[in-house]
Coordinates of C-alpha atoms in Angstrom, one line a residue:
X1 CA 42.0 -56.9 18.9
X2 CA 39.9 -59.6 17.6
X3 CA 37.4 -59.3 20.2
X4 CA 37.1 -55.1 19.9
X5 CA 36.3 -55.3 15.8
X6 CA 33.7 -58.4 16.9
X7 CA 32.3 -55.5 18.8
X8 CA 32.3 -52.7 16.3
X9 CA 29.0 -52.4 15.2
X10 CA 27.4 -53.2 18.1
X11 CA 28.8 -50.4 20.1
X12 CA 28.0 -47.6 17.6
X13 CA 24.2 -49.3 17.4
X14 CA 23.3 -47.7 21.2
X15 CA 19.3 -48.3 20.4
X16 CA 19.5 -51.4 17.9
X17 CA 17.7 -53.6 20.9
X18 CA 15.3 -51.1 22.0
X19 CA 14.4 -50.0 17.9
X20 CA 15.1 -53.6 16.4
X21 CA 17.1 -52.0 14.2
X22 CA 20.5 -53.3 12.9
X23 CA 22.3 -55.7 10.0
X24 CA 19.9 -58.7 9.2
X25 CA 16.4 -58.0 11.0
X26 CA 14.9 -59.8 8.3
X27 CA 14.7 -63.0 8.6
X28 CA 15.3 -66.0 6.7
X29 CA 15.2 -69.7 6.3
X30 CA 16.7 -70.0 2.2
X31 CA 20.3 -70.6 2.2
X32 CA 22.9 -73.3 3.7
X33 CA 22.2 -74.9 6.7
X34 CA 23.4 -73.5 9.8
X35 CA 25.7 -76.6 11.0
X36 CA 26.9 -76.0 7.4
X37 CA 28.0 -72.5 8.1
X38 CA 29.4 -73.3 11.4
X39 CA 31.8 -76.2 9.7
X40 CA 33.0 -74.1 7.6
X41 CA 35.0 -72.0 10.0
X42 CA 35.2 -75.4 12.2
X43 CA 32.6 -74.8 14.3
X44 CA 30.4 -77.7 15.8
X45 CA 26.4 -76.6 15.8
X46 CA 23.4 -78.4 17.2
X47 CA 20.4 -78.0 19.7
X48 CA 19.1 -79.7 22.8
X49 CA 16.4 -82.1 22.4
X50 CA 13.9 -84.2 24.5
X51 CA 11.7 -86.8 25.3
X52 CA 11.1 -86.3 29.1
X53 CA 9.2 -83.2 30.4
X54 CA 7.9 -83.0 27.0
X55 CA 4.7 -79.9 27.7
X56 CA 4.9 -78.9 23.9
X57 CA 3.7 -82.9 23.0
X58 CA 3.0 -82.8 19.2
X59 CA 6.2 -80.1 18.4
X60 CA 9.2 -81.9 20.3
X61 CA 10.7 -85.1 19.1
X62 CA 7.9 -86.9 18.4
X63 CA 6.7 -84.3 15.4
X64 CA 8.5 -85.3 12.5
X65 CA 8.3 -82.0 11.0
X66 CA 10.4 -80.5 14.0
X67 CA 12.4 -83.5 13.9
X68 CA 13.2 -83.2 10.1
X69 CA 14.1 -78.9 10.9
X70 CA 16.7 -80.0 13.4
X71 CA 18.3 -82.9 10.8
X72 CA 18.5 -80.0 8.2
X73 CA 20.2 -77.3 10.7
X74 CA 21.9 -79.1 13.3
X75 CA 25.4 -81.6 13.5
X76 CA 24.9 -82.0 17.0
X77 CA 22.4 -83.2 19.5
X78 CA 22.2 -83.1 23.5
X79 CA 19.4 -84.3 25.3
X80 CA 17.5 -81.7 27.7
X81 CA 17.1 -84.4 30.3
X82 CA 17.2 -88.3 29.4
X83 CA 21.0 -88.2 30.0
X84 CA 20.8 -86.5 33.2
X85 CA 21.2 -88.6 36.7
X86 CA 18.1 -88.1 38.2
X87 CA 16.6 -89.4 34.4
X88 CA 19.2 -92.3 34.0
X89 CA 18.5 -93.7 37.6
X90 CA 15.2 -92.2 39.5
X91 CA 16.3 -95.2 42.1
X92 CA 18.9 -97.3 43.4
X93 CA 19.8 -100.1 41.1
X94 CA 20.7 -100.4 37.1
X95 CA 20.6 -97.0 34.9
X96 CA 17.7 -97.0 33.0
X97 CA 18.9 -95.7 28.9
X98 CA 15.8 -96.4 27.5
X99 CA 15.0 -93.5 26.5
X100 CA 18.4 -91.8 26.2
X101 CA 19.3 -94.3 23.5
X102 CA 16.1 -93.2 21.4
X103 CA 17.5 -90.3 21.4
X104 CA 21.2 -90.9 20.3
X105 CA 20.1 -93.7 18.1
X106 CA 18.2 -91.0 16.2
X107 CA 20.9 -88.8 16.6
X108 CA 23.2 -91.4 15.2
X109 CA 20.8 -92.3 12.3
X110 CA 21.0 -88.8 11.1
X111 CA 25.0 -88.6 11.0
X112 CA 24.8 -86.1 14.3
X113 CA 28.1 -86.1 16.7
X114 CA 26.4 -86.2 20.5
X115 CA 27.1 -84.5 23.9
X116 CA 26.7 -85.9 26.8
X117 CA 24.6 -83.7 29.5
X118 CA 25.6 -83.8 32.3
X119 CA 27.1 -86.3 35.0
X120 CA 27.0 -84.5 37.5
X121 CA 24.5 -81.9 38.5
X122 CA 25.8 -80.3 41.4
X123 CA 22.9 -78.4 43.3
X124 CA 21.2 -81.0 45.1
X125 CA 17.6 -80.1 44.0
X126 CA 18.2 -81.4 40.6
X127 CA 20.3 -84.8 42.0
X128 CA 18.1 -88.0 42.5
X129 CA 16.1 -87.5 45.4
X130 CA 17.6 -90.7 46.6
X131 CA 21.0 -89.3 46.4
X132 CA 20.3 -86.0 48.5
X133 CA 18.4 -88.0 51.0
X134 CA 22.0 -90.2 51.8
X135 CA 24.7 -89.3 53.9
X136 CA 28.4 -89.7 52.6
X137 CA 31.7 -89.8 54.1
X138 CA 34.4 -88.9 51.5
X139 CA 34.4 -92.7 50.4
X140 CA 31.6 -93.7 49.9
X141 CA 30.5 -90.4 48.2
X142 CA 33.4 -91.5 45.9
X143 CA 31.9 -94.8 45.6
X144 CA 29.0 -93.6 44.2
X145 CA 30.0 -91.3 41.9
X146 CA 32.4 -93.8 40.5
X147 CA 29.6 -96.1 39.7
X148 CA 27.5 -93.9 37.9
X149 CA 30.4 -92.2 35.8
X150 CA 31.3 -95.4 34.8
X151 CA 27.9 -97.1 33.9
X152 CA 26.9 -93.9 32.1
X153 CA 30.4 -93.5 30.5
X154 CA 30.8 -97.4 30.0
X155 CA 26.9 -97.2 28.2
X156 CA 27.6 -94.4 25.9
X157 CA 31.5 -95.1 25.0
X158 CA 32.9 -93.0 22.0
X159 CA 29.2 -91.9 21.1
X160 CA 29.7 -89.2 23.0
X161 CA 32.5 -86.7 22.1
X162 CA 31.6 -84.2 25.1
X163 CA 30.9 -84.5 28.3
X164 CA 29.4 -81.7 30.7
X165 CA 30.7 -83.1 33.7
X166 CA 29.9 -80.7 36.6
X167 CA 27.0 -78.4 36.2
X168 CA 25.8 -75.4 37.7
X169 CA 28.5 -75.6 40.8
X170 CA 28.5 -71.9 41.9
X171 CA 26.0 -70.2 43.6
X172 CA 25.5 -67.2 41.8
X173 CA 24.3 -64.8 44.4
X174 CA 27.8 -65.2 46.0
X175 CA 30.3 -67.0 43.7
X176 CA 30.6 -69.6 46.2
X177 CA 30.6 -73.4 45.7
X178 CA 27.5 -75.5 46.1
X179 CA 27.0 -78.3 49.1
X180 CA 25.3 -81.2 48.3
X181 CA 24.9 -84.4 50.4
X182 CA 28.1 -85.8 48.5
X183 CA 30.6 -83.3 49.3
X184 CA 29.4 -82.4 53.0
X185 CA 32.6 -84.9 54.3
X186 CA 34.7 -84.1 50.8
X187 CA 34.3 -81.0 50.2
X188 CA 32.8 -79.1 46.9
X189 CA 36.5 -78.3 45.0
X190 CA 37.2 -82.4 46.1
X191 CA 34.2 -83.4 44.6
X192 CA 33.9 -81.6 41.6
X193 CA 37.8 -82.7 41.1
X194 CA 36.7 -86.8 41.2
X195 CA 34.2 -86.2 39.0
X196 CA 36.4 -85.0 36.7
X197 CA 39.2 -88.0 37.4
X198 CA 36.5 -90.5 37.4
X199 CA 34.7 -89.3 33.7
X200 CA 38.5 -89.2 32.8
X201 CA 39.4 -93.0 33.3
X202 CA 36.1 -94.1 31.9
X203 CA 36.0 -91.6 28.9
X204 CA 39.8 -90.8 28.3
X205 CA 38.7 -89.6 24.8
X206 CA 35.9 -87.1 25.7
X207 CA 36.2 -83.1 25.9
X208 CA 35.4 -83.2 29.7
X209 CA 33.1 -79.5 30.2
X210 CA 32.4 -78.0 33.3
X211 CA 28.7 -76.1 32.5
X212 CA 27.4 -72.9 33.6
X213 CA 24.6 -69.8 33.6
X214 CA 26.9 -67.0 34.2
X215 CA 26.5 -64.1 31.6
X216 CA 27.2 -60.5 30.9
X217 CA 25.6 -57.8 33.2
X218 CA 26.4 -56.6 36.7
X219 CA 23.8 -58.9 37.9
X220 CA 26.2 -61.8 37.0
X221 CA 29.5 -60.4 39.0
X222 CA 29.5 -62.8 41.5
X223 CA 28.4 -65.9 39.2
X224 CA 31.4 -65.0 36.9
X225 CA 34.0 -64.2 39.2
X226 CA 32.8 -67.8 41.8
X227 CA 33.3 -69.6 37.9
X228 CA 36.9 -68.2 37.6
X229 CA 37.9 -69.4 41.0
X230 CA 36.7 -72.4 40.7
X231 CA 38.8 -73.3 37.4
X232 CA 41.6 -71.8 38.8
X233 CA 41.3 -74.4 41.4
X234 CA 40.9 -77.1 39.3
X235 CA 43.6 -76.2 37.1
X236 CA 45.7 -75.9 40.1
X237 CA 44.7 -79.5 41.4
X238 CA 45.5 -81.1 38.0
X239 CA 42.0 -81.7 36.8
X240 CA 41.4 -83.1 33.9
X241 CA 39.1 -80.2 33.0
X242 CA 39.3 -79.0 29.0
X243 CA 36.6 -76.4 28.7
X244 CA 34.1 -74.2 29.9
X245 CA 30.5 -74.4 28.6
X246 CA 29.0 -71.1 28.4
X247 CA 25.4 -72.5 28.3
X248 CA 24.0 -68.8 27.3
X249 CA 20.5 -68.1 28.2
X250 CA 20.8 -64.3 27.5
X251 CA 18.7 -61.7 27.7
X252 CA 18.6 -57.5 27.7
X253 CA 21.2 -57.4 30.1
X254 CA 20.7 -54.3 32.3
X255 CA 17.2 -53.5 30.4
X256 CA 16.5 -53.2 27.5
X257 CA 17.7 -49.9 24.9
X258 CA 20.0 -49.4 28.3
X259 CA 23.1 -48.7 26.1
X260 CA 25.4 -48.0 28.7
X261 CA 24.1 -51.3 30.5
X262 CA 24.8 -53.0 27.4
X263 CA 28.1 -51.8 26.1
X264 CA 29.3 -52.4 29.8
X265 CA 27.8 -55.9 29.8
X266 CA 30.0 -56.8 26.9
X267 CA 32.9 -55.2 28.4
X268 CA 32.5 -57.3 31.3
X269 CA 31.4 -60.4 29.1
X270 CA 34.9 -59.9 26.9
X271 CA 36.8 -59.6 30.1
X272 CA 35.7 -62.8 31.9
X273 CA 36.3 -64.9 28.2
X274 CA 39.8 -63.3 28.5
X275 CA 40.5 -65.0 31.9
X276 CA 39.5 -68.2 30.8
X277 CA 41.1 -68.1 27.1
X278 CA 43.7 -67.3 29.4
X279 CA 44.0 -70.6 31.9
X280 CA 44.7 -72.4 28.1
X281 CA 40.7 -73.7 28.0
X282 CA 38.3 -74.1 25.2
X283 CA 35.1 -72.7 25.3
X284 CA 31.6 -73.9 24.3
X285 CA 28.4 -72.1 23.3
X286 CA 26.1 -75.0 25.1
X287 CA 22.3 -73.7 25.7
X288 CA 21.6 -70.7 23.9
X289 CA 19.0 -68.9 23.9
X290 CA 17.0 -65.3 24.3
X291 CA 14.3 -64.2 27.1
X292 CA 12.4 -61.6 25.6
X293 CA 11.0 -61.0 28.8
X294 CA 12.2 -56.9 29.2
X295 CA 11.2 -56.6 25.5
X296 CA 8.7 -55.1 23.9
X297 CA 4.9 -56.6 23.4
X298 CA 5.0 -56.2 19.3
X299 CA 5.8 -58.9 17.8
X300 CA 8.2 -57.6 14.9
X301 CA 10.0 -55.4 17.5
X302 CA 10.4 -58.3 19.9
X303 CA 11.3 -60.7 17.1
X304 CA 13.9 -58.1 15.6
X305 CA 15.2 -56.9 19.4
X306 CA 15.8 -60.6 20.1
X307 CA 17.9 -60.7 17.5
X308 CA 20.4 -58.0 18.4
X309 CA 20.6 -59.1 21.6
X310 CA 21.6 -62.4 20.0
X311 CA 24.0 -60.7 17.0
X312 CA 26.1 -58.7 19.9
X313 CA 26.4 -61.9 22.3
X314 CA 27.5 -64.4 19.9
X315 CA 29.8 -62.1 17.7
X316 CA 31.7 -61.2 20.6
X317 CA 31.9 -65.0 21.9
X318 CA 32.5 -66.9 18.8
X319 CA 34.9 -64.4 18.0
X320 CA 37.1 -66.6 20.6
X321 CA 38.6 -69.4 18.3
X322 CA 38.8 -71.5 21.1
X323 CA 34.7 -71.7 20.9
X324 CA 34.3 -74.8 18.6
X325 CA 31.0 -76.0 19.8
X326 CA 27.4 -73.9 19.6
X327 CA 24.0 -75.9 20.5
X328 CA 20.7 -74.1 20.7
X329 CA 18.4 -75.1 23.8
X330 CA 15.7 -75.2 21.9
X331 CA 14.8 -74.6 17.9
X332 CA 11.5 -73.1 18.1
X333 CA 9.6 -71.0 20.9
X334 CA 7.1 -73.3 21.4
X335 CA 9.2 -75.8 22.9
X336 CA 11.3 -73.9 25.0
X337 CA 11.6 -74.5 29.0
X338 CA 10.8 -70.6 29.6
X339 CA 7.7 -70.8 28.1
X340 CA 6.7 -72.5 31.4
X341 CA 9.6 -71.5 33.7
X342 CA 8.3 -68.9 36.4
X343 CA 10.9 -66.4 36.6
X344 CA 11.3 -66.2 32.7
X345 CA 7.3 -65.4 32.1
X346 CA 6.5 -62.3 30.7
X347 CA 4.5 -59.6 33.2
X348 CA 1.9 -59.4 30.2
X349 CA 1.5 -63.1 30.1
X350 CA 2.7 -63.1 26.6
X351 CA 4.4 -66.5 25.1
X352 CA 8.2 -66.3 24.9
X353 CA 9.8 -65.9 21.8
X354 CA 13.2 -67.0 22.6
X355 CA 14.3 -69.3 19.4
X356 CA 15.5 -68.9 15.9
X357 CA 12.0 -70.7 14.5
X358 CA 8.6 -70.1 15.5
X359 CA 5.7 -72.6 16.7
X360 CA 4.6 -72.8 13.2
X361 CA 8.7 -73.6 12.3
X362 CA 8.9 -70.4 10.3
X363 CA 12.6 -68.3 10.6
X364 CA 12.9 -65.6 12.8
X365 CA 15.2 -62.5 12.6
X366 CA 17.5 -64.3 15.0
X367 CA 18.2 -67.5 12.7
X368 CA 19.3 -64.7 10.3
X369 CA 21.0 -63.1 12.8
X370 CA 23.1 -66.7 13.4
X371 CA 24.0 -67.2 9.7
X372 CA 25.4 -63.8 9.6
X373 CA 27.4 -63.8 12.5
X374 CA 28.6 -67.8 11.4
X375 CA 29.7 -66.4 8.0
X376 CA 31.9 -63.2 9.1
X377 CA 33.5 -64.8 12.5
X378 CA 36.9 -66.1 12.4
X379 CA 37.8 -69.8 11.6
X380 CA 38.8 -71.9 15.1
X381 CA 41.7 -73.0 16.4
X382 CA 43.4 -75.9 15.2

């Protein structure tokens, strides 16, 4: 019943995307911080941030002014890449945290909890190259990932209260698991399994996350249902798996002002949180954020579209108490990675708006759109 009220506006607001229309299309930036809203229903909040890959230069972490936004708005920091494998160790030998521990030590400085992102990333484009190139048997594939769950666990200790263990491990076009060069003798389910045993012994007091893309819309199907087989084999095996992270890069799911599309996209969103609130997991809110790239050219419209799209997502997820965690991937457009991913660009070559802030750091509709939905939705699960 929770989850139909969440929904109650949104369904009688058939053209709020399309129109912009809605509670909150103004935006603002006055008021409590947003990690301060969050707490107060016991909510964790937070954003990605990065070092590597850096194209937006003078507005990532090294501009104090975006630096000093985050601080103000965010309990929680992930890095974007610096904790990932391929970052941590490009080539055989020691893990390089050089850069990683910048980041936390900032983190740290600032009173922020941190998440670790991710151990394991299982499709093997984004592995080290050196990785992919190998060939495993079950044992040594083992091998391998035991000694980089345990330096990167070992490294980081209790810093980090969350790990995203296994990322991105079904293929969404058929809900089928992922091969990589260290599961072609063990098998995906075994391997995704160790990796959860292994960040287990070696971080026995982290939230151990398995991370995906799926999302509402019919598009997703497959993705969503592949997810829900997966931890239903995991929780059959035993894993030590706590949660699912929901990393949320939404957009106008089934076009935009597409009511039908919509409402049946929330459906079908509500539905699949359901199964897992079912299997006795928490949830997490890890990447968020918007493609505008079905929406409207004017700016206002966008900005105030984007926004809905966000108010009707997040009221129906957070109003899961089991969600305790929600991290931005990105606080401003300018930094985001679809400004400069392909399949996220706009067909009239328009910048993204995708973020609660703009490139100047000015609020948008959608950081209004946050707060509200922070205030009204229930308080978490003990």
């Amino acid at each position: 019943m929770a989850q139909l009220a969440a929904l109650g506006h949104a369904l009688l607001a058939p053209g709020a995307w399309a129109a912009g229309q809605g509670p909150g299309a103004a935006a603002s930036g006055d008021g409590e911080a947003l990690k301060s809203l969050a707490a107060r229903k016991g909510l964790r909040f937070g954003n990605a941030i990065g070092i590597l890959n850096d194209h937006a230069g003078a507005t990532h972490f090294r501009n104090p002014a975006y630096r000093a936004l985050m601080a103000r708005e965010c309990g929680v920091l992930v890095a974007e890449n610096e904790s990932k494998w391929q970052a941590l160790q490009p080539k055989p030998g020691p893990h390089d945290f050089r850069q990683a521990d910048e980041l936390f030590g900032w983190a740290k400085q600032q009173g922020m909890q941190i998440r670790g992102h991710c151990l394991v990333w299982q499709d093997p484009r984004w592995l080290p190259e050196w990785v992919s190139r190998r060939t495993y048997d079950a044992k040594d594939a083992e091998r391998e990932l035991r000694g980089h769950i345990a330096a990167v666990c070992g490294h980081f200790g209790k810093d980090v209260y969350s790990y995203d263990v296994v990322n991105e491990a079904v293929n969404p076009a058929n809900g089928e698991l992922i091969a990589n060069a260290l599961n072609k003798k063990m098998g995906a389910l075994e391997q995704i399994d160790v990796a959860f045993r292994l960040a287990h012994e070696h971080a026995p007091h982290a939230q151990l996350v398995y991370n995906d893309y799926m999302g509402p819309g019919k598009d997703s199907a497959k993705h969503r249902a592949g997810v829900l087989k997966l931890l239903a084999g995991l929780k059959a095996r035993g894993t030590p798996v706590n949660a699912l992270g929901l990393q949320s890069h939404i957009g106008a799911w089934g076009g935009a002002g597409d009511s039908e599309a919509r409402n049946r996209g929330l459906r079908d969103w509500r539905a699949f949180l359901d199964e897992v609130n079912g299997m006795g997991l928490d949830l997490l809110i890890t990447e968020f954020d918007v493609s505008d790239k079905e929406l409207l050219a004017d700016v206002a419209q966008r900005d105030a579209a984007a926004a809905g799209i966000a108010r009707d997502f997040l009221e129906l997820t957070l109003s899961y108490p089991r969600c305790r965690d929600f991290l931005l991937w990105g606080m401003s457009d300018d930094v985001s990675w679809l400004q400069t991913w392909k399949d996220a660009r706009r067909r009239d070559g328009l910048p993204s708006r995708p973020a609660p802030y703009d490139a100047q750091l000015q609020p948008k509709p959608m950081r209004a759109a946050i707060a509200d939905v922070l205030k009204s939705m229930p308080m978490r699960a003990a």
